[in-house]
C-alpha cells in the first residue's frame, strides 16, 4: 500500500448554513479509531518544526481548524507532504509513521485527535533509530 493510501486525507461534511460553518467529528464514524485524547498546537510560526517523531501505539488525525500548516510524513521509504489548509479536512496518521509539522501560519491552530492517552515512552524521537526499526520490520 502506498504511503498516500496509508495516510488518507479525510474530508468532513459541512453542516453550515447562512449562520456560519459547522464541522462535526464523531469517534467511530469518519475517524478510524476511538478518540481518547485531543490536543491543539498554536503560537508556532514559519520558523518552527514540530513533531519529529513516530509513535509505536498512537494513531492521529491532524486538522488545521484555523490557519495553515504542512505535515511531512514518511515511513522511511516514501515521503508525502500534506498542506492542511481548511477546517474541513484532516490527515490520518497511523502507528509507526514519522511526521514533522512546519510552515505554520501565524493564525494556525492545529487540532490533533489521538487514539491513546499520552505516554512519552511510545515516542520514537531519533530518526536513525526509527529507520533501523522500520528496516527490521520490513525484513
Ligand atoms: P511534543 O511531543 O514535543 O509536541 P509536538 O509533537 O507537537 O512537537 O510535546 C511537547 C510537550 O508536551 C512534551 O513535554 C510532552 C508534552 N505532551 C503531553 O504531556 N501530552 C500530550 O498529549 C502531548 C502531545 C505532549
Short mmCIF file of C-alpha atoms and ligand atoms in Angstrom, two decimals:
data_model
loop_
_atom_site.label_atom_id
_atom_site.label_comp_id
_atom_site.label_asym_id
_atom_site.label_seq_id
_atom_site.Cartn_x
_atom_site.Cartn_y
_atom_site.Cartn_z
CA UNK A 1 0.00 0.00 0.00
CA UNK A 2 1.37 3.43 -0.87
CA UNK A 3 2.00 5.98 1.89
CA UNK A 4 -0.79 8.12 0.43
CA UNK A 5 -3.20 5.23 0.92
CA UNK A 6 -1.90 4.56 4.44
CA UNK A 7 -2.37 8.24 5.38
CA UNK A 8 -5.59 9.29 3.64
CA UNK A 9 -6.99 12.77 3.59
CA UNK A 10 -10.32 12.81 5.40
CA UNK A 11 -12.93 15.28 4.16
CA UNK A 12 -15.50 16.30 6.76
CA UNK A 13 -19.04 17.31 5.92
CA UNK A 14 -20.05 20.94 6.14
CA UNK A 15 -23.18 21.27 8.23
CA UNK A 16 -23.03 25.03 7.93
CA UNK A 17 -25.74 27.34 6.77
CA UNK A 18 -26.18 31.07 6.39
CA UNK A 19 -25.23 31.46 10.08
CA UNK A 20 -21.76 30.03 9.54
CA UNK A 21 -19.88 26.75 9.23
CA UNK A 22 -20.23 23.67 11.39
CA UNK A 23 -18.00 20.62 11.18
CA UNK A 24 -18.71 17.56 13.32
CA UNK A 25 -16.23 14.82 14.13
CA UNK A 26 -17.60 11.76 15.88
CA UNK A 27 -15.46 8.85 17.03
CA UNK A 28 -16.14 5.69 15.07
CA UNK A 29 -17.67 7.46 12.08
CA UNK A 30 -15.18 9.02 9.71
CA UNK A 31 -12.27 8.69 12.14
CA UNK A 32 -10.72 5.22 12.04
CA UNK A 33 -10.23 4.96 15.84
CA UNK A 34 -11.88 5.81 19.14
CA UNK A 35 -10.73 9.27 20.18
CA UNK A 36 -9.00 9.12 23.60
CA UNK A 37 -7.24 12.47 23.54
CA UNK A 38 -7.46 15.84 21.85
CA UNK A 39 -4.75 18.50 21.83
CA UNK A 40 -4.05 21.57 19.79
CA UNK A 41 -0.95 23.44 18.79
CA UNK A 42 -0.93 27.18 18.19
CA UNK A 43 1.54 30.04 18.53
CA UNK A 44 4.04 28.27 16.25
CA UNK A 45 5.25 30.06 13.12
CA UNK A 46 7.05 29.52 9.84
CA UNK A 47 10.43 29.03 11.57
CA UNK A 48 9.30 26.15 13.78
CA UNK A 49 9.39 22.43 13.11
CA UNK A 50 7.33 20.28 15.47
CA UNK A 51 6.62 16.60 15.68
CA UNK A 52 9.84 14.94 14.54
CA UNK A 53 8.71 11.64 15.94
CA UNK A 54 6.91 8.37 15.28
CA UNK A 55 4.57 6.67 17.73
CA UNK A 56 4.57 2.97 18.44
CA UNK A 57 0.96 2.93 19.67
CA UNK A 58 -0.89 6.12 18.74
CA UNK A 59 -2.86 6.97 15.66
CA UNK A 60 -3.71 10.58 14.87
CA UNK A 61 -5.88 12.81 12.75
CA UNK A 62 -4.48 16.32 12.21
CA UNK A 63 -6.79 19.19 11.32
CA UNK A 64 -5.94 22.88 10.91
CA UNK A 65 -9.13 24.34 12.37
CA UNK A 66 -7.67 27.80 11.69
CA UNK A 67 -4.77 28.92 9.51
CA UNK A 68 -2.49 26.54 7.69
CA UNK A 69 0.46 24.24 8.21
CA UNK A 70 2.23 21.44 6.41
CA UNK A 71 2.94 17.89 7.52
CA UNK A 72 5.83 15.90 6.12
CA UNK A 73 5.00 12.23 6.51
CA UNK A 74 7.36 9.34 5.89
CA UNK A 75 7.62 5.64 6.55
CA UNK A 76 11.37 5.77 5.91
CA UNK A 77 10.79 4.78 2.31
CA UNK A 78 8.24 7.12 0.75
CA UNK A 79 7.56 10.73 1.74
CA UNK A 80 4.46 12.83 1.26
CA UNK A 81 3.72 16.43 2.19
CA UNK A 82 0.18 17.39 3.08
CA UNK A 83 -0.90 21.01 3.31
CA UNK A 84 -3.59 21.41 5.95
CA UNK A 85 -5.38 24.49 4.74
CA UNK A 86 -9.04 24.13 5.54
CA UNK A 87 -11.03 23.19 8.65
CA UNK A 88 -12.99 20.63 6.67
CA UNK A 89 -10.04 18.33 6.02
CA UNK A 90 -7.75 16.19 8.11
CA UNK A 91 -5.00 13.69 7.51
CA UNK A 92 -4.90 10.29 9.19
CA UNK A 93 -1.53 9.14 10.51
CA UNK A 94 -1.31 5.52 11.61
CA UNK A 95 1.15 3.98 14.08
CA UNK A 96 4.87 3.97 13.27
CA UNK A 97 4.79 6.79 10.75
CA UNK A 98 7.29 9.63 11.12
CA UNK A 99 5.85 13.15 10.93
CA UNK A 100 7.10 16.73 11.02
CA UNK A 101 4.74 19.69 11.18
CA UNK A 102 6.09 23.01 9.87
CA UNK A 103 5.34 26.18 7.96
CA UNK A 104 2.69 27.27 10.44
CA UNK A 105 0.78 30.42 9.57
CA UNK A 106 0.61 32.89 12.46
CA UNK A 107 -3.08 32.10 12.95
CA UNK A 108 -2.55 28.32 12.76
CA UNK A 109 -4.49 26.21 15.24
CA UNK A 110 -3.60 22.58 14.60
CA UNK A 111 -6.08 20.24 16.23
CA UNK A 112 -4.92 16.69 16.84
CA UNK A 113 -7.17 13.73 17.61
CA UNK A 114 -5.35 10.77 19.11
CA UNK A 115 -6.25 7.15 19.73
CA UNK A 116 -4.41 6.93 23.08
CA UNK A 117 -3.74 8.80 26.27
CA UNK A 118 -0.32 10.40 26.35
CA UNK A 119 2.62 8.13 27.06
CA UNK A 120 6.03 9.61 26.33
CA UNK A 121 7.57 6.11 26.23
CA UNK A 122 5.80 5.19 22.99
CA UNK A 123 7.54 8.02 21.10
CA UNK A 124 10.50 7.38 18.82
CA UNK A 125 12.31 10.70 18.57
CA UNK A 126 15.55 9.56 16.92
CA UNK A 127 15.18 9.30 13.15
CA UNK A 128 18.13 6.89 12.78
CA UNK A 129 16.52 4.59 15.37
CA UNK A 130 13.21 4.86 13.53
CA UNK A 131 14.80 3.88 10.21
CA UNK A 132 16.50 0.92 11.87
CA UNK A 133 13.21 -0.30 13.38
CA UNK A 134 11.45 0.06 10.02
CA UNK A 135 14.27 -1.76 8.23
CA UNK A 136 13.99 -4.67 10.70
CA UNK A 137 10.18 -4.70 10.40
CA UNK A 138 10.46 -4.92 6.62
CA UNK A 139 12.92 -7.85 6.65
P1 LIG B 1 5.85 17.31 21.80
O1 LIG B 1 5.60 15.86 21.60
O2 LIG B 1 7.27 17.77 21.71
O3 LIG B 1 4.97 18.16 20.80
P2 LIG B 1 4.97 18.14 19.19
O4 LIG B 1 4.81 16.75 18.76
O5 LIG B 1 3.83 18.98 18.81
O6 LIG B 1 6.25 18.77 18.72
O7 LIG B 1 5.22 17.72 23.21
C1 LIG B 1 5.59 18.89 23.90
C2 LIG B 1 5.48 18.64 25.41
O8 LIG B 1 4.13 18.36 25.77
C3 LIG B 1 6.30 17.45 25.86
O9 LIG B 1 6.90 17.78 27.11
C4 LIG B 1 5.31 16.35 26.07
C5 LIG B 1 4.04 17.11 26.43
N1 LIG B 1 2.80 16.44 25.98
C6 LIG B 1 1.93 15.89 26.91
O10 LIG B 1 2.16 15.92 28.13
N2 LIG B 1 0.77 15.31 26.47
C7 LIG B 1 0.46 15.24 25.16
O11 LIG B 1 -0.60 14.70 24.79
C8 LIG B 1 1.37 15.80 24.19
C9 LIG B 1 1.06 15.73 22.71
C10 LIG B 1 2.52 16.39 24.64
#
